[in-house]
Amino acid sequence: MIRRRREAISVRNRWLAGPQAALARALDSPAARAALFPRADKMIELLQLDSARTYLDVSLGGGAFADLLAARAGSPARPVALDLSTSSDAVDLVAWPEQLPFRDQSFDAVTVLHAIRGLDDDAVHGLAEELSRILAPGGAGLLVEFAPVRSARLNDLHRRLVSGGCAEVDLRGWGRLAALLTECGFDAIDLVELGPFALPPIPRVSVLVRRRA
């Protein structure tokens, strides 16, 4: 588990600080993130961002898209951006995914966008437990990640395309994610539809988790 987390951090550092740093910044920009998530209004509706007072984004790549979402929703919250890597200058905090440095019930909304495929199941389950802990009553969290397809060959190709240099990448479907999120303290776990996604043209799985008000 520690090895895979360290590898994910190392890959993230190389991506942000290597010769492709300019490309990394461009892909992390609000415009690029908006292209990756074309149904921003649906995300705002699911998370009830228009009324959220506190908002955490634990996606890799800084908080540019979270800022865009909050502004579009007219949310009073300024998103708190969290990353695994210290190389990003666009985040507020760096932390292990299963050790989030926040008090219980701190956030009304949380997004985890394309951030868990390089993590093992134990780390994803630990992150889910932390999300349940920090979500306020009535709060919601949205997890989006690349999903597997029926073709083993296509899955191998997709893993290479989205690996970012990680040797081990998990493409988890709804069943696996639901199992990892179960018994973490959420009052509801729902599969939601946010597609179609054009960039890159790989299926996603989108899961909404909620705490009862």
Short mmCIF file of C-alpha atoms in Angstrom, two decimals:
data_model
loop_
_atom_site.label_atom_id
_atom_site.label_comp_id
_atom_site.label_asym_id
_atom_site.label_seq_id
_atom_site.Cartn_x
_atom_site.Cartn_y
_atom_site.Cartn_z
CA MET A 1 0.00 0.00 0.00
CA ILE A 2 2.75 2.45 0.97
CA ARG A 3 4.69 1.56 -2.18
CA ARG A 4 1.78 2.41 -4.46
CA ARG A 5 1.10 5.68 -2.67
CA ARG A 6 4.74 6.67 -2.96
CA GLU A 7 4.75 5.74 -6.63
CA ALA A 8 1.65 7.86 -7.23
CA ILE A 9 3.30 10.81 -5.50
CA SER A 10 6.55 10.32 -7.44
CA VAL A 11 4.69 10.19 -10.75
CA ARG A 12 2.74 13.31 -9.80
CA ASN A 13 5.96 15.14 -8.93
CA ARG A 14 7.55 14.20 -12.26
CA TRP A 15 4.43 15.31 -14.12
CA LEU A 16 4.41 18.73 -12.46
CA ALA A 17 8.15 19.43 -12.47
CA GLY A 18 9.46 17.61 -15.54
CA PRO A 19 9.91 18.81 -19.13
CA GLN A 20 6.15 18.51 -19.69
CA ALA A 21 5.34 20.94 -16.84
CA ALA A 22 3.82 23.48 -19.24
CA LEU A 23 1.50 20.80 -20.63
CA ALA A 24 0.59 19.76 -17.07
CA ARG A 25 -0.39 23.33 -16.23
CA ALA A 26 -2.44 23.62 -19.42
CA LEU A 27 -4.32 20.38 -18.70
CA ASP A 28 -4.97 21.53 -15.14
CA SER A 29 -6.44 24.84 -16.30
CA PRO A 30 -10.16 25.64 -15.85
CA ALA A 31 -10.75 25.42 -19.61
CA ALA A 32 -9.18 21.97 -19.89
CA ARG A 33 -10.99 20.70 -16.82
CA ALA A 34 -14.27 22.02 -18.20
CA ALA A 35 -13.64 19.97 -21.35
CA LEU A 36 -13.05 16.88 -19.20
CA PHE A 37 -16.30 17.47 -17.30
CA PRO A 38 -18.81 18.88 -19.82
CA ARG A 39 -21.82 18.55 -17.50
CA ALA A 40 -20.73 21.03 -14.86
CA ASP A 41 -24.32 22.11 -14.19
CA LYS A 42 -25.26 18.53 -13.34
CA MET A 43 -22.33 18.32 -10.90
CA ILE A 44 -23.45 21.57 -9.27
CA GLU A 45 -26.98 20.21 -8.91
CA LEU A 46 -25.86 16.89 -7.41
CA LEU A 47 -23.61 18.59 -4.87
CA GLN A 48 -26.02 21.47 -4.20
CA LEU A 49 -23.06 23.79 -4.60
CA ASP A 50 -25.25 26.86 -4.83
CA SER A 51 -25.89 26.58 -1.10
CA ALA A 52 -22.70 24.86 0.08
CA ARG A 53 -20.79 26.92 2.63
CA THR A 54 -17.68 24.72 2.60
CA TYR A 55 -16.23 22.78 -0.34
CA LEU A 56 -13.21 20.44 -0.54
CA ASP A 57 -11.59 19.30 -3.79
CA VAL A 58 -9.19 16.36 -3.42
CA SER A 59 -8.59 15.99 -7.14
CA LEU A 60 -5.06 15.98 -8.48
CA GLY A 61 -4.14 19.11 -10.37
CA GLY A 62 -5.02 21.94 -8.06
CA GLY A 63 -8.33 23.64 -7.49
CA ALA A 64 -8.84 25.47 -10.79
CA PHE A 65 -11.89 23.47 -11.83
CA ALA A 66 -13.32 23.54 -8.30
CA ASP A 67 -13.03 27.34 -8.39
CA LEU A 68 -14.84 27.34 -11.74
CA LEU A 69 -17.63 25.11 -10.37
CA ALA A 70 -18.10 27.23 -7.26
CA ALA A 71 -18.17 30.46 -9.26
CA ARG A 72 -20.64 29.03 -11.76
CA ALA A 73 -22.89 27.88 -8.92
CA GLY A 74 -22.71 31.23 -7.16
CA SER A 75 -21.51 29.34 -4.10
CA PRO A 76 -20.40 31.33 -1.05
CA ALA A 77 -17.68 28.73 -0.48
CA ARG A 78 -14.08 29.15 -1.56
CA PRO A 79 -12.92 25.63 -2.46
CA VAL A 80 -10.10 24.10 -0.41
CA ALA A 81 -7.77 22.23 -2.81
CA LEU A 82 -5.85 19.16 -1.61
CA ASP A 83 -3.21 17.14 -3.49
CA LEU A 84 -0.89 14.21 -2.82
CA SER A 85 2.13 16.06 -4.16
CA THR A 86 4.14 18.97 -2.80
CA SER A 87 5.12 19.97 -6.35
CA SER A 88 1.80 21.61 -7.10
CA ASP A 89 1.68 25.32 -6.31
CA ALA A 90 -2.08 25.49 -6.91
CA VAL A 91 -3.23 23.64 -3.80
CA ASP A 92 -3.88 24.64 -0.21
CA LEU A 93 -2.88 21.37 1.47
CA VAL A 94 -0.94 18.16 0.86
CA ALA A 95 -2.02 14.99 2.67
CA TRP A 96 -2.39 11.23 2.51
CA PRO A 97 -5.83 10.34 1.11
CA GLU A 98 -6.75 8.32 4.20
CA GLN A 99 -5.52 10.97 6.64
CA LEU A 100 -7.35 14.17 5.74
CA PRO A 101 -6.36 16.99 8.12
CA PHE A 102 -9.86 18.30 8.82
CA ARG A 103 -12.29 18.22 11.70
CA ASP A 104 -15.38 16.03 11.65
CA GLN A 105 -18.30 17.38 9.59
CA SER A 106 -16.18 20.17 8.07
CA PHE A 107 -17.50 20.23 4.48
CA ASP A 108 -20.86 20.49 2.77
CA ALA A 109 -19.47 19.33 -0.59
CA VAL A 110 -16.47 17.27 -1.71
CA THR A 111 -15.20 16.34 -5.18
CA VAL A 112 -12.72 13.55 -5.97
CA LEU A 113 -12.13 13.75 -9.72
CA HIS A 114 -9.80 11.34 -11.52
CA ALA A 115 -7.68 10.95 -8.39
CA ILE A 116 -7.95 7.34 -7.19
CA ARG A 117 -6.93 5.06 -10.07
CA GLY A 118 -3.30 5.03 -8.88
CA LEU A 119 -4.29 4.06 -5.33
CA ASP A 120 -4.85 0.55 -4.01
CA ASP A 121 -8.17 -0.61 -2.57
CA ASP A 122 -7.10 -0.06 1.05
CA ALA A 123 -6.22 3.57 0.34
CA VAL A 124 -9.50 4.16 -1.52
CA HIS A 125 -11.47 2.61 1.34
CA GLY A 126 -9.53 4.76 3.82
CA LEU A 127 -10.30 7.86 1.76
CA ALA A 128 -13.99 6.91 1.75
CA GLU A 129 -13.98 6.63 5.55
CA GLU A 130 -12.38 10.07 5.76
CA LEU A 131 -14.92 11.56 3.36
CA SER A 132 -17.73 10.19 5.51
CA ARG A 133 -16.10 11.66 8.60
CA ILE A 134 -15.60 15.17 7.20
CA LEU A 135 -18.96 15.50 5.40
CA ALA A 136 -21.41 17.67 7.30
CA PRO A 137 -25.02 16.54 7.83
CA GLY A 138 -26.79 16.94 4.50
CA GLY A 139 -23.44 17.04 2.69
CA ALA A 140 -22.55 15.25 -0.55
CA GLY A 141 -19.40 13.97 -2.21
CA LEU A 142 -18.86 13.18 -5.89
CA LEU A 143 -16.25 10.65 -7.05
CA VAL A 144 -15.45 10.36 -10.77
CA GLU A 145 -12.87 7.99 -12.25
CA PHE A 146 -12.07 6.10 -15.45
CA ALA A 147 -14.03 2.85 -15.66
CA PRO A 148 -13.33 -0.55 -17.22
CA VAL A 149 -15.01 -1.91 -20.34
CA ARG A 150 -15.72 -5.51 -21.36
CA SER A 151 -12.69 -5.82 -23.64
CA ALA A 152 -9.48 -6.80 -21.84
CA ARG A 153 -7.42 -5.35 -24.70
CA LEU A 154 -9.18 -2.00 -24.48
CA ASN A 155 -8.74 -1.96 -20.71
CA ASP A 156 -5.00 -2.50 -21.14
CA LEU A 157 -4.88 0.35 -23.66
CA HIS A 158 -6.93 2.64 -21.43
CA ARG A 159 -4.69 1.91 -18.43
CA ARG A 160 -1.65 2.95 -20.44
CA LEU A 161 -3.37 6.10 -21.67
CA VAL A 162 -4.40 7.28 -18.19
CA SER A 163 -1.52 5.88 -16.14
CA GLY A 164 0.50 9.09 -16.11
CA GLY A 165 3.53 6.87 -15.60
CA CYS A 166 2.14 4.73 -12.76
CA ALA A 167 3.04 1.06 -13.09
CA GLU A 168 -0.22 -0.03 -11.44
CA VAL A 169 -3.55 1.54 -12.39
CA ASP A 170 -6.95 0.24 -11.31
CA LEU A 171 -9.99 0.86 -13.52
CA ARG A 172 -12.81 0.20 -11.06
CA GLY A 173 -16.42 -0.20 -12.09
CA TRP A 174 -19.54 0.57 -10.08
CA GLY A 175 -19.50 -2.77 -8.27
CA ARG A 176 -15.95 -2.46 -6.98
CA LEU A 177 -16.34 1.17 -5.99
CA ALA A 178 -19.63 0.52 -4.22
CA ALA A 179 -18.00 -2.30 -2.25
CA LEU A 180 -15.14 0.00 -1.19
CA LEU A 181 -17.57 2.75 -0.16
CA THR A 182 -19.91 0.48 1.78
CA GLU A 183 -19.78 0.49 5.59
CA CYS A 184 -17.88 3.78 5.64
CA GLY A 185 -20.71 5.72 7.27
CA PHE A 186 -22.53 7.18 4.25
CA ASP A 187 -26.31 7.30 4.36
CA ALA A 188 -26.60 6.93 0.56
CA ILE A 189 -24.31 5.69 -2.23
CA ASP A 190 -25.67 6.21 -5.76
CA LEU A 191 -24.41 5.65 -9.27
CA VAL A 192 -24.98 8.84 -11.28
CA GLU A 193 -24.66 9.67 -14.98
CA LEU A 194 -22.36 12.54 -15.96
CA GLY A 195 -21.41 11.52 -19.51
CA PRO A 196 -20.81 11.49 -22.32
CA PHE A 197 -17.13 12.30 -21.95
CA ALA A 198 -15.22 13.24 -25.09
CA LEU A 199 -11.73 13.89 -23.69
CA PRO A 200 -10.40 11.28 -23.44
CA PRO A 201 -13.10 9.01 -24.90
CA ILE A 202 -12.92 6.49 -22.05
CA PRO A 203 -15.96 5.58 -19.92
CA ARG A 204 -16.20 6.98 -16.41
CA VAL A 205 -17.93 5.81 -13.27
CA SER A 206 -19.50 8.57 -11.19
CA VAL A 207 -20.65 7.96 -7.62
CA LEU A 208 -22.54 10.33 -5.32
CA VAL A 209 -22.21 9.75 -1.58
CA ARG A 210 -24.35 11.59 0.96
CA ARG A 211 -24.87 12.16 4.65
CA ARG A 212 -28.37 12.56 6.03
CA ALA A 213 -29.31 16.06 7.21
#
